[in-house]
Structures are given as structure tokens and as C-alpha cells.
Amino acid sequence: MYFAGQQTHSPRQSWLLRGACLALFMLLTACGFTLRGVTPLPFDTLYIGIPDNTLFGADVRRALRAASPNTKLVATPKEAQAILQQVANDRTLREVSLNAQGRVEEYELGINYTFRLIDDKGRALIPDTTLSIFREMPYDDQIVQAKQGQIETLYNSMQRDLVARLLRRMTAPEVRKAFETREQRGEDGEIPLYDPTAPAQRATPAPWQTPSTTDPANLR
């Protein structure tokens, strides 16, 4: 059925339209345009001092490869123009609500992640920076086992949010400026120095890293 004012397209017209859109996209790419949200890193090689046998470490590497495909992730700090060092990665669990019987009704989960980004001489491109993220979770002490699994799932979701925040921080314009002016700023003594060969932190397996609702040491 055809209504007045309605436009129809033949299959041939649809293919021509798709071809024109593809040609326009390729032209913009050739002219140096990039998709919004993808900001390449200013250095050619990067060492990531986060254990690669963790979900967080794997997510960080995957995000950086997607955002800056021309930056090579290298195996040692000696090969890198820039080094991402993990300073601390702590999980917290806190009681925030109790019922009339004094039983926990809600927990607050937290991650405090501290990192720095330095060049191959140890000059800070991003000095020690802490990213914190918190989530609240209702709790029922009748289903402790299921809730513990839910806690781990929630922490993993929080870590994915941290990856996005870390990526935005590393691809910010001020990081590019810091990298391009590192020689002058280093001579002027304006930036802190760190050890570029400092070993990466050892990874703690996730089940043992996650705070437990049955461990009094984690509650306050």
C-alpha cells in the first residue's frame, strides 16, 4: 500500500546510498578524521605494569589497543617510550545499613586504584593518581553464598568502569603535551622522577582478592 508523501527506495538505490556513505567515511578517514572517543596515545611504544593474568590487566590492554592501534605494547620497560605503573589496587567492603535486628541490609563496595604514567627516563607524564569507584549492594544473610558471587560480579563491573576512566585519563590532551615537553620540563626540575624499571605488582587471584561478607576484618 502506498500513501501520499511516502518515499520508497529500490534495492539499487539502497546499494548506491550505502556506497556513497562508505566512500564518505573513507574520505574522512584519509583526511585524518577519527571516530569520536578514539584518541591515539602520543607515544609509539608502551609498557603496561599491570599483571596480564588478571581480568583487569587484560581489559586495560584490550582498551588501549582499540584506542591507539599504532602504539605497540612491549614486553619490558626498556623497550618502551612510556610506562604505565600500577601503584595500588585495593578493594573495600563496608556496612552501610542495618535492620532492626542489627543485621546488615546493605554493603558499599569500593575500589581505590592508584597509577602513574612515566617516560623511559622516569619522568612523570601523569603523577600518582587515584581513581575511586563505589557501588551499593542490598544484602540478605540467608543467601550468603549467592551474595558472595554477586559481589565478585559487581567488582568486575566496577573494574570495567575503571578501565574506561583510566583510558580517558591517559588519552587526555595534557598527557600529549606532557610527553612532547618532557625534555624541557625535566631540565627545569618541574616533574617528579620514578624508577622506570620498578617491578610490576604481583597479581592476587580474584577469589582471594575479593572481600568476604563473612570476614570481620573487612567490615567497619
PDB file of C-alpha atoms in Angstrom:
ATOM      1  CA  MET A   1       0.000   0.000   0.000  1.00  0.00           C
ATOM      2  CA  TYR A   2       1.343   3.436  -0.900  1.00  0.00           C
ATOM      3  CA  PHE A   3       0.430   6.664   0.939  1.00  0.00           C
ATOM      4  CA  ALA A   4       0.783  10.196  -0.367  1.00  0.00           C
ATOM      5  CA  GLY A   5       4.128  11.693   0.582  1.00  0.00           C
ATOM      6  CA  GLN A   6       5.708   8.297   1.293  1.00  0.00           C
ATOM      7  CA  GLN A   7       9.144   7.752  -0.270  1.00  0.00           C
ATOM      8  CA  THR A   8      10.264   4.364  -1.478  1.00  0.00           C
ATOM      9  CA  HIS A   9      13.729   3.175  -2.446  1.00  0.00           C
ATOM     10  CA  SER A  10      14.579   0.415  -4.853  1.00  0.00           C
ATOM     11  CA  PRO A  11      17.282  -2.124  -3.927  1.00  0.00           C
ATOM     12  CA  ARG A  12      19.593  -0.428  -6.434  1.00  0.00           C
ATOM     13  CA  GLN A  13      19.060   2.962  -4.774  1.00  0.00           C
ATOM     14  CA  SER A  14      19.777   1.460  -1.355  1.00  0.00           C
ATOM     15  CA  TRP A  15      23.080  -0.018  -2.549  1.00  0.00           C
ATOM     16  CA  LEU A  16      24.058   3.309  -4.141  1.00  0.00           C
ATOM     17  CA  LEU A  17      23.278   5.111  -0.864  1.00  0.00           C
ATOM     18  CA  ARG A  18      25.358   2.653   1.150  1.00  0.00           C
ATOM     19  CA  GLY A  19      28.209   3.015  -1.319  1.00  0.00           C
ATOM     20  CA  ALA A  20      28.121   6.794  -1.034  1.00  0.00           C
ATOM     21  CA  CYS A  21      28.200   6.613   2.792  1.00  0.00           C
ATOM     22  CA  LEU A  22      31.167   4.221   2.679  1.00  0.00           C
ATOM     23  CA  ALA A  23      33.039   6.482   0.261  1.00  0.00           C
ATOM     24  CA  LEU A  24      32.407   9.497   2.516  1.00  0.00           C
ATOM     25  CA  PHE A  25      33.679   7.589   5.571  1.00  0.00           C
ATOM     26  CA  MET A  26      36.868   6.541   3.726  1.00  0.00           C
ATOM     27  CA  LEU A  27      37.426  10.135   2.572  1.00  0.00           C
ATOM     28  CA  LEU A  28      37.096  11.495   6.118  1.00  0.00           C
ATOM     29  CA  THR A  29      39.467   8.824   7.428  1.00  0.00           C
ATOM     30  CA  ALA A  30      42.046   9.672   4.737  1.00  0.00           C
ATOM     31  CA  CYS A  31      41.854  13.335   5.725  1.00  0.00           C
ATOM     32  CA  GLY A  32      42.830  12.491   9.289  1.00  0.00           C
ATOM     33  CA  PHE A  33      39.431  12.338  10.990  1.00  0.00           C
ATOM     34  CA  THR A  34      38.951   9.718  13.708  1.00  0.00           C
ATOM     35  CA  LEU A  35      35.856   8.325  15.345  1.00  0.00           C
ATOM     36  CA  ARG A  36      34.709  10.199  18.413  1.00  0.00           C
ATOM     37  CA  GLY A  37      36.123   8.766  21.628  1.00  0.00           C
ATOM     38  CA  VAL A  38      39.202   7.227  19.969  1.00  0.00           C
ATOM     39  CA  THR A  39      42.239   9.368  20.840  1.00  0.00           C
ATOM     40  CA  PRO A  40      45.597   7.807  19.937  1.00  0.00           C
ATOM     41  CA  LEU A  41      48.369   7.872  22.536  1.00  0.00           C
ATOM     42  CA  PRO A  42      51.281  10.220  21.759  1.00  0.00           C
ATOM     43  CA  PHE A  43      53.976   7.536  22.078  1.00  0.00           C
ATOM     44  CA  ASP A  44      54.907   4.637  19.795  1.00  0.00           C
ATOM     45  CA  THR A  45      55.612   2.020  22.469  1.00  0.00           C
ATOM     46  CA  LEU A  46      54.057   1.416  25.882  1.00  0.00           C
ATOM     47  CA  TYR A  47      54.798  -0.998  28.721  1.00  0.00           C
ATOM     48  CA  ILE A  48      51.861  -1.860  30.978  1.00  0.00           C
ATOM     49  CA  GLY A  49      52.937  -2.752  34.519  1.00  0.00           C
ATOM     50  CA  ILE A  50      49.671  -4.499  35.336  1.00  0.00           C
ATOM     51  CA  PRO A  51      49.672  -8.305  35.587  1.00  0.00           C
ATOM     52  CA  ASP A  52      48.324  -9.715  32.340  1.00  0.00           C
ATOM     53  CA  ASN A  53      46.932 -12.795  34.077  1.00  0.00           C
ATOM     54  CA  THR A  54      44.112 -10.742  35.620  1.00  0.00           C
ATOM     55  CA  LEU A  55      40.810  -9.676  34.088  1.00  0.00           C
ATOM     56  CA  PHE A  56      41.658  -6.043  34.807  1.00  0.00           C
ATOM     57  CA  GLY A  57      45.058  -6.287  33.133  1.00  0.00           C
ATOM     58  CA  ALA A  58      43.543  -7.951  30.065  1.00  0.00           C
ATOM     59  CA  ASP A  59      40.783  -5.309  29.842  1.00  0.00           C
ATOM     60  CA  VAL A  60      43.307  -2.453  30.059  1.00  0.00           C
ATOM     61  CA  ARG A  61      45.409  -3.920  27.249  1.00  0.00           C
ATOM     62  CA  ARG A  62      42.362  -4.531  25.070  1.00  0.00           C
ATOM     63  CA  ALA A  63      41.094  -0.959  25.589  1.00  0.00           C
ATOM     64  CA  LEU A  64      44.479   0.620  24.835  1.00  0.00           C
ATOM     65  CA  ARG A  65      44.906  -1.432  21.658  1.00  0.00           C
ATOM     66  CA  ALA A  66      41.472  -0.315  20.466  1.00  0.00           C
ATOM     67  CA  ALA A  67      42.055   3.359  21.296  1.00  0.00           C
ATOM     68  CA  SER A  68      45.590   3.562  19.926  1.00  0.00           C
ATOM     69  CA  PRO A  69      46.241   0.733  17.434  1.00  0.00           C
ATOM     70  CA  ASN A  70      49.551   2.252  16.292  1.00  0.00           C
ATOM     71  CA  THR A  71      51.002   2.130  19.815  1.00  0.00           C
ATOM     72  CA  LYS A  72      52.889  -1.123  20.347  1.00  0.00           C
ATOM     73  CA  LEU A  73      52.548  -2.798  23.755  1.00  0.00           C
ATOM     74  CA  VAL A  74      56.006  -4.121  24.612  1.00  0.00           C
ATOM     75  CA  ALA A  75      57.158  -6.848  26.985  1.00  0.00           C
ATOM     76  CA  THR A  76      59.721  -4.900  29.061  1.00  0.00           C
ATOM     77  CA  PRO A  77      60.094  -1.297  30.324  1.00  0.00           C
ATOM     78  CA  LYS A  78      63.425  -0.965  28.497  1.00  0.00           C
ATOM     79  CA  GLU A  79      61.634  -1.194  25.138  1.00  0.00           C
ATOM     80  CA  ALA A  80      59.035   1.466  25.954  1.00  0.00           C
ATOM     81  CA  GLN A  81      58.769   5.219  25.445  1.00  0.00           C
ATOM     82  CA  ALA A  82      56.137   5.308  28.198  1.00  0.00           C
ATOM     83  CA  ILE A  83      55.412   3.049  31.155  1.00  0.00           C
ATOM     84  CA  LEU A  84      52.120   2.588  32.994  1.00  0.00           C
ATOM     85  CA  GLN A  85      52.853   1.624  36.599  1.00  0.00           C
ATOM     86  CA  GLN A  86      50.262   0.235  38.972  1.00  0.00           C
ATOM     87  CA  VAL A  87      50.865   1.606  42.461  1.00  0.00           C
ATOM     88  CA  ALA A  88      47.882   0.131  44.341  1.00  0.00           C
ATOM     89  CA  ASN A  89      44.659  -1.718  43.602  1.00  0.00           C
ATOM     90  CA  ASP A  90      42.581  -2.120  46.748  1.00  0.00           C
ATOM     91  CA  ARG A  91      39.055  -3.427  47.242  1.00  0.00           C
ATOM     92  CA  THR A  92      36.925  -2.398  50.203  1.00  0.00           C
ATOM     93  CA  LEU A  93      33.678  -3.650  51.718  1.00  0.00           C
ATOM     94  CA  ARG A  94      31.714  -1.567  54.223  1.00  0.00           C
ATOM     95  CA  GLU A  95      28.425  -1.953  56.058  1.00  0.00           C
ATOM     96  CA  VAL A  96      26.149   0.983  55.303  1.00  0.00           C
ATOM     97  CA  SER A  97      22.734  -0.147  56.527  1.00  0.00           C
ATOM     98  CA  LEU A  98      21.448  -2.391  59.340  1.00  0.00           C
ATOM     99  CA  ASN A  99      17.921  -3.638  60.037  1.00  0.00           C
ATOM    100  CA  ALA A 100      16.127  -3.540  63.395  1.00  0.00           C
ATOM    101  CA  GLN A 101      17.786  -6.814  64.411  1.00  0.00           C
ATOM    102  CA  GLY A 102      21.244  -5.410  63.757  1.00  0.00           C
ATOM    103  CA  ARG A 103      21.764  -7.460  60.599  1.00  0.00           C
ATOM    104  CA  VAL A 104      23.387  -5.972  57.529  1.00  0.00           C
ATOM    105  CA  GLU A 105      20.922  -4.897  54.857  1.00  0.00           C
ATOM    106  CA  GLU A 106      23.309  -3.096  52.519  1.00  0.00           C
ATOM    107  CA  TYR A 107      27.019  -3.045  51.759  1.00  0.00           C
ATOM    108  CA  GLU A 108      29.163  -0.483  49.978  1.00  0.00           C
ATOM    109  CA  LEU A 109      31.769  -1.966  47.649  1.00  0.00           C
ATOM    110  CA  GLY A 110      34.763   0.139  46.695  1.00  0.00           C
ATOM    111  CA  ILE A 111      37.877   0.051  44.551  1.00  0.00           C
ATOM    112  CA  ASN A 112      40.737   2.502  45.034  1.00  0.00           C
ATOM    113  CA  TYR A 113      43.148   2.285  42.114  1.00  0.00           C
ATOM    114  CA  THR A 114      46.406   4.268  42.070  1.00  0.00           C
ATOM    115  CA  PHE A 115      48.631   4.514  38.995  1.00  0.00           C
ATOM    116  CA  ARG A 116      51.259   6.675  37.326  1.00  0.00           C
ATOM    117  CA  LEU A 117      52.426   7.141  33.756  1.00  0.00           C
ATOM    118  CA  ILE A 118      56.129   7.883  33.184  1.00  0.00           C
ATOM    119  CA  ASP A 119      58.524   8.108  30.263  1.00  0.00           C
ATOM    120  CA  ASP A 120      61.587   5.931  29.718  1.00  0.00           C
ATOM    121  CA  LYS A 121      63.682   8.216  31.969  1.00  0.00           C
ATOM    122  CA  GLY A 122      61.206   8.002  34.846  1.00  0.00           C
ATOM    123  CA  ARG A 123      59.772  11.493  34.306  1.00  0.00           C
ATOM    124  CA  ALA A 124      56.104  11.712  35.258  1.00  0.00           C
ATOM    125  CA  LEU A 125      53.600  12.218  32.460  1.00  0.00           C
ATOM    126  CA  ILE A 126      50.793  11.519  34.935  1.00  0.00           C
ATOM    127  CA  PRO A 127      51.960  11.636  38.587  1.00  0.00           C
ATOM    128  CA  ASP A 128      50.445   9.291  41.165  1.00  0.00           C
ATOM    129  CA  THR A 129      46.695   9.431  40.625  1.00  0.00           C
ATOM    130  CA  THR A 130      43.969   7.557  42.486  1.00  0.00           C
ATOM    131  CA  LEU A 131      40.707   6.601  40.812  1.00  0.00           C
ATOM    132  CA  SER A 132      37.953   5.535  43.205  1.00  0.00           C
ATOM    133  CA  ILE A 133      34.652   3.906  42.441  1.00  0.00           C
ATOM    134  CA  PHE A 134      31.875   2.769  44.797  1.00  0.00           C
ATOM    135  CA  ARG A 135      28.679   0.734  44.465  1.00  0.00           C
ATOM    136  CA  GLU A 136      25.983  -0.186  46.965  1.00  0.00           C
ATOM    137  CA  MET A 137      24.508  -3.670  47.138  1.00  0.00           C
ATOM    138  CA  PRO A 138      21.497  -4.967  49.105  1.00  0.00           C
ATOM    139  CA  TYR A 139      22.339  -7.975  51.279  1.00  0.00           C
ATOM    140  CA  ASP A 140      20.443 -10.970  52.654  1.00  0.00           C
ATOM    141  CA  ASP A 141      22.340 -13.109  55.167  1.00  0.00           C
ATOM    142  CA  GLN A 142      20.119 -16.089  54.306  1.00  0.00           C
ATOM    143  CA  ILE A 143      21.833 -16.460  50.917  1.00  0.00           C
ATOM    144  CA  VAL A 144      25.476 -15.715  51.734  1.00  0.00           C
ATOM    145  CA  GLN A 145      26.953 -17.968  49.028  1.00  0.00           C
ATOM    146  CA  ALA A 146      24.945 -16.383  46.228  1.00  0.00           C
ATOM    147  CA  LYS A 147      25.679 -12.883  47.516  1.00  0.00           C
ATOM    148  CA  GLN A 148      29.422 -13.572  47.537  1.00  0.00           C
ATOM    149  CA  GLY A 149      29.227 -14.476  43.862  1.00  0.00           C
ATOM    150  CA  GLN A 150      27.220 -11.308  43.219  1.00  0.00           C
ATOM    151  CA  ILE A 151      29.925  -9.279  44.968  1.00  0.00           C
ATOM    152  CA  GLU A 152      32.605 -10.652  42.627  1.00  0.00           C
ATOM    153  CA  THR A 153      30.418  -9.902  39.588  1.00  0.00           C
ATOM    154  CA  LEU A 154      29.851  -6.347  40.808  1.00  0.00           C
ATOM    155  CA  TYR A 155      33.580  -5.797  41.382  1.00  0.00           C
ATOM    156  CA  ASN A 156      34.264  -6.955  37.807  1.00  0.00           C
ATOM    157  CA  SER A 157      31.711  -4.441  36.522  1.00  0.00           C
ATOM    158  CA  MET A 158      33.348  -1.709  38.587  1.00  0.00           C
ATOM    159  CA  GLN A 159      36.737  -2.624  37.138  1.00  0.00           C
ATOM    160  CA  ARG A 160      35.393  -2.176  33.618  1.00  0.00           C
ATOM    161  CA  ASP A 161      34.286   1.335  34.589  1.00  0.00           C
ATOM    162  CA  LEU A 162      37.787   1.962  35.947  1.00  0.00           C
ATOM    163  CA  VAL A 163      39.318   0.867  32.645  1.00  0.00           C
ATOM    164  CA  ALA A 164      37.239   3.499  30.827  1.00  0.00           C
ATOM    165  CA  ARG A 165      38.295   6.207  33.296  1.00  0.00           C
ATOM    166  CA  LEU A 166      41.946   5.166  33.073  1.00  0.00           C
ATOM    167  CA  LEU A 167      41.790   5.289  29.280  1.00  0.00           C
ATOM    168  CA  ARG A 168      40.250   8.769  29.294  1.00  0.00           C
ATOM    169  CA  ARG A 169      42.972   9.976  31.646  1.00  0.00           C
ATOM    170  CA  MET A 170      45.789   8.550  29.522  1.00  0.00           C
ATOM    171  CA  THR A 171      44.437   9.956  26.243  1.00  0.00           C
ATOM    172  CA  ALA A 172      43.743  13.442  27.630  1.00  0.00           C
ATOM    173  CA  PRO A 173      45.349  16.390  25.769  1.00  0.00           C
ATOM    174  CA  GLU A 174      47.517  17.299  28.781  1.00  0.00           C
ATOM    175  CA  VAL A 175      49.237  13.898  28.583  1.00  0.00           C
ATOM    176  CA  ARG A 176      50.247  14.537  24.976  1.00  0.00           C
ATOM    177  CA  LYS A 177      51.540  17.970  25.979  1.00  0.00           C
ATOM    178  CA  ALA A 178      53.464  16.488  28.931  1.00  0.00           C
ATOM    179  CA  PHE A 179      55.075  13.910  26.626  1.00  0.00           C
ATOM    180  CA  GLU A 180      56.043  16.483  23.990  1.00  0.00           C
ATOM    181  CA  THR A 181      57.571  18.882  26.561  1.00  0.00           C
ATOM    182  CA  ARG A 182      59.128  16.241  28.844  1.00  0.00           C
ATOM    183  CA  GLU A 183      62.731  17.179  27.974  1.00  0.00           C
ATOM    184  CA  GLN A 184      62.303  20.852  28.844  1.00  0.00           C
ATOM    185  CA  ARG A 185      60.223  20.165  31.947  1.00  0.00           C
ATOM    186  CA  GLY A 186      62.791  17.624  33.109  1.00  0.00           C
ATOM    187  CA  GLU A 187      65.627  20.129  32.777  1.00  0.00           C
ATOM    188  CA  ASP A 188      63.630  22.695  34.744  1.00  0.00           C
ATOM    189  CA  GLY A 189      63.031  20.168  37.532  1.00  0.00           C
ATOM    190  CA  GLU A 190      59.264  20.628  37.307  1.00  0.00           C
ATOM    191  CA  ILE A 191      58.297  16.953  37.292  1.00  0.00           C
ATOM    192  CA  PRO A 192      58.818  14.127  39.806  1.00  0.00           C
ATOM    193  CA  LEU A 193      61.044  11.197  38.885  1.00  0.00           C
ATOM    194  CA  TYR A 194      60.293   7.499  39.375  1.00  0.00           C
ATOM    195  CA  ASP A 195      62.105   4.243  38.717  1.00  0.00           C
ATOM    196  CA  PRO A 196      61.117   3.039  35.227  1.00  0.00           C
ATOM    197  CA  THR A 197      62.396  -0.468  35.988  1.00  0.00           C
ATOM    198  CA  ALA A 198      60.314  -0.966  39.144  1.00  0.00           C
ATOM    199  CA  PRO A 199      58.791  -4.463  39.041  1.00  0.00           C
ATOM    200  CA  ALA A 200      55.068  -4.851  38.444  1.00  0.00           C
ATOM    201  CA  GLN A 201      52.906  -5.809  41.407  1.00  0.00           C
ATOM    202  CA  ARG A 202      52.219  -9.480  41.844  1.00  0.00           C
ATOM    203  CA  ALA A 203      48.684 -10.482  40.977  1.00  0.00           C
ATOM    204  CA  THR A 204      46.326 -11.758  43.672  1.00  0.00           C
ATOM    205  CA  PRO A 205      43.825 -14.328  42.344  1.00  0.00           C
ATOM    206  CA  ALA A 206      40.354 -12.789  42.248  1.00  0.00           C
ATOM    207  CA  PRO A 207      38.638 -15.140  44.759  1.00  0.00           C
ATOM    208  CA  TRP A 208      41.221 -14.243  47.403  1.00  0.00           C
ATOM    209  CA  GLN A 209      41.327 -10.543  46.483  1.00  0.00           C
ATOM    210  CA  THR A 210      37.583 -10.064  46.897  1.00  0.00           C
ATOM    211  CA  PRO A 211      36.494  -9.083  50.429  1.00  0.00           C
ATOM    212  CA  SER A 212      34.128 -11.566  52.059  1.00  0.00           C
ATOM    213  CA  THR A 213      30.957 -10.701  53.956  1.00  0.00           C
ATOM    214  CA  THR A 214      31.864 -13.395  56.492  1.00  0.00           C
ATOM    215  CA  ASP A 215      35.305 -11.937  57.338  1.00  0.00           C
ATOM    216  CA  PRO A 216      35.069  -9.471  60.271  1.00  0.00           C
ATOM    217  CA  ALA A 217      38.412  -7.902  59.255  1.00  0.00           C
ATOM    218  CA  ASN A 218      36.794  -6.453  56.127  1.00  0.00           C
ATOM    219  CA  LEU A 219      33.829  -4.849  57.887  1.00  0.00           C
ATOM    220  CA  ARG A 220      33.751  -1.499  59.652  1.00  0.00           C
TER     221      ARG A 220
END
